[in-house]
Amino acid sequence: MMTTVQKVAIVNGTPDVLKLLDPVLDTGHYAVVFVESTRHAYSDIKRLQPNLIILCLDVDDAAGFHVLSMLKLDDETRGIPLVTFTTEFDGGEPADVPVEPLDAEMFMPTPALGMN
């Protein structure tokens, strides 16, 4: 019996994310395509039409969130399952200055279960 290979697009994949996904994607049923930056991610994904998108976002970079919005607003791409990985703010403030975020600025590093 022949197994269908699923196409997975990974956008901005860091070594840590790739190490985390390797056991899952290494089963041989996935053709992994790497999109190295968000600059052309939207057009690359529209061209590739993958079965799954893994979008690695940096909370300090709006470009990744822009790509996410464009994918969800486009009729051709909104049905593609999408998993996001986010990285937290790495502390650009001096260590001796306590930072107290406002309630509206809180970041919860929990995966989203659904977005539509």
PDB file of C-alpha atoms in Angstrom:
ATOM      1  CA  MET A   1       0.000   0.000   0.000  1.00  0.00           C
ATOM      2  CA  MET A   2       1.438   3.373  -1.036  1.00  0.00           C
ATOM      3  CA  THR A   3       1.327   6.188   1.512  1.00  0.00           C
ATOM      4  CA  THR A   4       0.603   9.731   0.368  1.00  0.00           C
ATOM      5  CA  VAL A   5       3.360  12.143   1.315  1.00  0.00           C
ATOM      6  CA  GLN A   6       2.050  15.279   2.994  1.00  0.00           C
ATOM      7  CA  LYS A   7       3.752  18.613   2.267  1.00  0.00           C
ATOM      8  CA  VAL A   8       4.715  20.688   5.339  1.00  0.00           C
ATOM      9  CA  ALA A   9       5.962  24.276   5.029  1.00  0.00           C
ATOM     10  CA  ILE A  10       8.081  25.576   7.916  1.00  0.00           C
ATOM     11  CA  VAL A  11       8.504  29.366   7.966  1.00  0.00           C
ATOM     12  CA  ASN A  12      11.423  30.854   9.948  1.00  0.00           C
ATOM     13  CA  GLY A  13      12.248  27.525  11.580  1.00  0.00           C
ATOM     14  CA  THR A  14      14.893  27.870  14.272  1.00  0.00           C
ATOM     15  CA  PRO A  15      17.204  24.985  15.210  1.00  0.00           C
ATOM     16  CA  ASP A  16      15.275  24.544  18.489  1.00  0.00           C
ATOM     17  CA  VAL A  17      11.940  24.254  16.677  1.00  0.00           C
ATOM     18  CA  LEU A  18      13.378  21.868  14.101  1.00  0.00           C
ATOM     19  CA  LYS A  19      14.808  19.665  16.869  1.00  0.00           C
ATOM     20  CA  LEU A  20      11.381  19.587  18.512  1.00  0.00           C
ATOM     21  CA  LEU A  21       9.617  18.655  15.257  1.00  0.00           C
ATOM     22  CA  ASP A  22      12.206  16.190  13.952  1.00  0.00           C
ATOM     23  CA  PRO A  23      10.746  13.061  15.659  1.00  0.00           C
ATOM     24  CA  VAL A  24       7.294  13.847  14.258  1.00  0.00           C
ATOM     25  CA  LEU A  25       8.317  14.818  10.727  1.00  0.00           C
ATOM     26  CA  ASP A  26      11.005  12.149  10.377  1.00  0.00           C
ATOM     27  CA  THR A  27       8.470   9.356   9.968  1.00  0.00           C
ATOM     28  CA  GLY A  28       8.821   9.587   6.192  1.00  0.00           C
ATOM     29  CA  HIS A  29       5.269  10.663   5.469  1.00  0.00           C
ATOM     30  CA  TYR A  30       6.152  14.352   5.187  1.00  0.00           C
ATOM     31  CA  ALA A  31       7.938  16.379   2.532  1.00  0.00           C
ATOM     32  CA  VAL A  32       9.287  19.359   4.464  1.00  0.00           C
ATOM     33  CA  VAL A  33       9.773  22.659   2.642  1.00  0.00           C
ATOM     34  CA  PHE A  34      11.679  25.417   4.436  1.00  0.00           C
ATOM     35  CA  VAL A  35      10.704  29.041   3.866  1.00  0.00           C
ATOM     36  CA  GLU A  36      13.593  30.947   5.386  1.00  0.00           C
ATOM     37  CA  SER A  37      11.989  34.338   5.938  1.00  0.00           C
ATOM     38  CA  THR A  38       8.614  35.984   6.192  1.00  0.00           C
ATOM     39  CA  ARG A  39       9.486  38.311   3.309  1.00  0.00           C
ATOM     40  CA  HIS A  40       8.164  35.941   0.625  1.00  0.00           C
ATOM     41  CA  ALA A  41       6.380  33.444   2.880  1.00  0.00           C
ATOM     42  CA  TYR A  42       2.862  34.343   1.771  1.00  0.00           C
ATOM     43  CA  SER A  43       3.597  33.972  -1.956  1.00  0.00           C
ATOM     44  CA  ASP A  44       5.672  30.815  -1.379  1.00  0.00           C
ATOM     45  CA  ILE A  45       2.855  29.186   0.591  1.00  0.00           C
ATOM     46  CA  LYS A  46       0.255  30.122  -2.047  1.00  0.00           C
ATOM     47  CA  ARG A  47       2.490  28.547  -4.701  1.00  0.00           C
ATOM     48  CA  LEU A  48       3.316  25.406  -2.664  1.00  0.00           C
ATOM     49  CA  GLN A  49      -0.188  24.747  -1.258  1.00  0.00           C
ATOM     50  CA  PRO A  50       1.165  22.648   1.641  1.00  0.00           C
ATOM     51  CA  ASN A  51      -0.979  20.355   3.784  1.00  0.00           C
ATOM     52  CA  LEU A  52       0.341  22.030   6.954  1.00  0.00           C
ATOM     53  CA  ILE A  53       2.076  25.329   7.744  1.00  0.00           C
ATOM     54  CA  ILE A  54       4.351  25.721  10.754  1.00  0.00           C
ATOM     55  CA  LEU A  55       4.919  29.441  11.302  1.00  0.00           C
ATOM     56  CA  CYS A  56       7.634  30.434  13.766  1.00  0.00           C
ATOM     57  CA  LEU A  57       6.886  33.897  15.113  1.00  0.00           C
ATOM     58  CA  ASP A  58       9.003  36.350  17.063  1.00  0.00           C
ATOM     59  CA  VAL A  59       6.805  38.527  19.278  1.00  0.00           C
ATOM     60  CA  ASP A  60       9.066  41.492  18.477  1.00  0.00           C
ATOM     61  CA  ASP A  61       8.654  41.131  14.684  1.00  0.00           C
ATOM     62  CA  ALA A  62       5.312  42.165  13.199  1.00  0.00           C
ATOM     63  CA  ALA A  63       6.102  40.643   9.776  1.00  0.00           C
ATOM     64  CA  GLY A  64       5.280  37.105  10.940  1.00  0.00           C
ATOM     65  CA  PHE A  65       1.932  38.205  12.338  1.00  0.00           C
ATOM     66  CA  HIS A  66       1.239  40.008   9.057  1.00  0.00           C
ATOM     67  CA  VAL A  67       1.836  36.745   7.157  1.00  0.00           C
ATOM     68  CA  LEU A  68      -0.474  34.928   9.591  1.00  0.00           C
ATOM     69  CA  SER A  69      -3.236  37.479   8.985  1.00  0.00           C
ATOM     70  CA  MET A  70      -2.832  37.315   5.203  1.00  0.00           C
ATOM     71  CA  LEU A  71      -3.010  33.509   5.234  1.00  0.00           C
ATOM     72  CA  LYS A  72      -6.189  33.509   7.332  1.00  0.00           C
ATOM     73  CA  LEU A  73      -7.874  36.201   5.214  1.00  0.00           C
ATOM     74  CA  ASP A  74      -7.158  34.510   1.868  1.00  0.00           C
ATOM     75  CA  ASP A  75      -9.811  32.025   0.671  1.00  0.00           C
ATOM     76  CA  GLU A  76      -7.103  29.847  -0.942  1.00  0.00           C
ATOM     77  CA  THR A  77      -4.995  29.482   2.215  1.00  0.00           C
ATOM     78  CA  ARG A  78      -7.364  29.852   5.184  1.00  0.00           C
ATOM     79  CA  GLY A  79      -8.250  26.149   5.107  1.00  0.00           C
ATOM     80  CA  ILE A  80      -4.635  25.008   5.457  1.00  0.00           C
ATOM     81  CA  PRO A  81      -3.949  23.884   9.046  1.00  0.00           C
ATOM     82  CA  LEU A  82      -1.467  26.229  10.683  1.00  0.00           C
ATOM     83  CA  VAL A  83       0.647  25.772  13.805  1.00  0.00           C
ATOM     84  CA  THR A  84       2.452  28.730  15.332  1.00  0.00           C
ATOM     85  CA  PHE A  85       5.516  28.719  17.530  1.00  0.00           C
ATOM     86  CA  THR A  86       6.333  31.942  19.317  1.00  0.00           C
ATOM     87  CA  THR A  87       9.447  33.087  21.065  1.00  0.00           C
ATOM     88  CA  GLU A  88       9.228  35.297  24.098  1.00  0.00           C
ATOM     89  CA  PHE A  89      10.798  38.710  24.481  1.00  0.00           C
ATOM     90  CA  ASP A  90      14.461  38.092  25.258  1.00  0.00           C
ATOM     91  CA  GLY A  91      14.928  41.001  27.646  1.00  0.00           C
ATOM     92  CA  GLY A  92      16.148  44.141  25.913  1.00  0.00           C
ATOM     93  CA  GLU A  93      15.721  46.115  29.139  1.00  0.00           C
ATOM     94  CA  PRO A  94      18.609  46.374  31.613  1.00  0.00           C
ATOM     95  CA  ALA A  95      18.435  43.647  34.266  1.00  0.00           C
ATOM     96  CA  ASP A  96      18.349  46.149  37.150  1.00  0.00           C
ATOM     97  CA  VAL A  97      15.197  47.891  35.889  1.00  0.00           C
ATOM     98  CA  PRO A  98      12.048  45.974  36.860  1.00  0.00           C
ATOM     99  CA  VAL A  99       9.518  45.844  34.055  1.00  0.00           C
ATOM    100  CA  GLU A 100       5.853  45.734  34.994  1.00  0.00           C
ATOM    101  CA  PRO A 101       3.675  45.044  31.928  1.00  0.00           C
ATOM    102  CA  LEU A 102       0.181  46.450  31.758  1.00  0.00           C
ATOM    103  CA  ASP A 103      -2.687  43.969  31.655  1.00  0.00           C
ATOM    104  CA  ALA A 104      -3.120  44.657  27.935  1.00  0.00           C
ATOM    105  CA  GLU A 105       0.553  43.886  27.313  1.00  0.00           C
ATOM    106  CA  MET A 106       0.642  40.489  28.956  1.00  0.00           C
ATOM    107  CA  PHE A 107       1.930  37.676  26.785  1.00  0.00           C
ATOM    108  CA  MET A 108       0.757  34.164  27.488  1.00  0.00           C
ATOM    109  CA  PRO A 109       3.155  31.629  25.892  1.00  0.00           C
ATOM    110  CA  THR A 110       0.420  29.052  25.305  1.00  0.00           C
ATOM    111  CA  PRO A 111      -0.417  27.572  21.900  1.00  0.00           C
ATOM    112  CA  ALA A 112      -3.653  28.671  20.282  1.00  0.00           C
ATOM    113  CA  LEU A 113      -6.055  25.802  19.724  1.00  0.00           C
ATOM    114  CA  GLY A 114      -7.900  27.403  16.848  1.00  0.00           C
ATOM    115  CA  MET A 115      -8.080  30.577  14.849  1.00  0.00           C
ATOM    116  CA  ASN A 116     -10.833  31.525  12.445  1.00  0.00           C
TER     117      ASN A 116
END
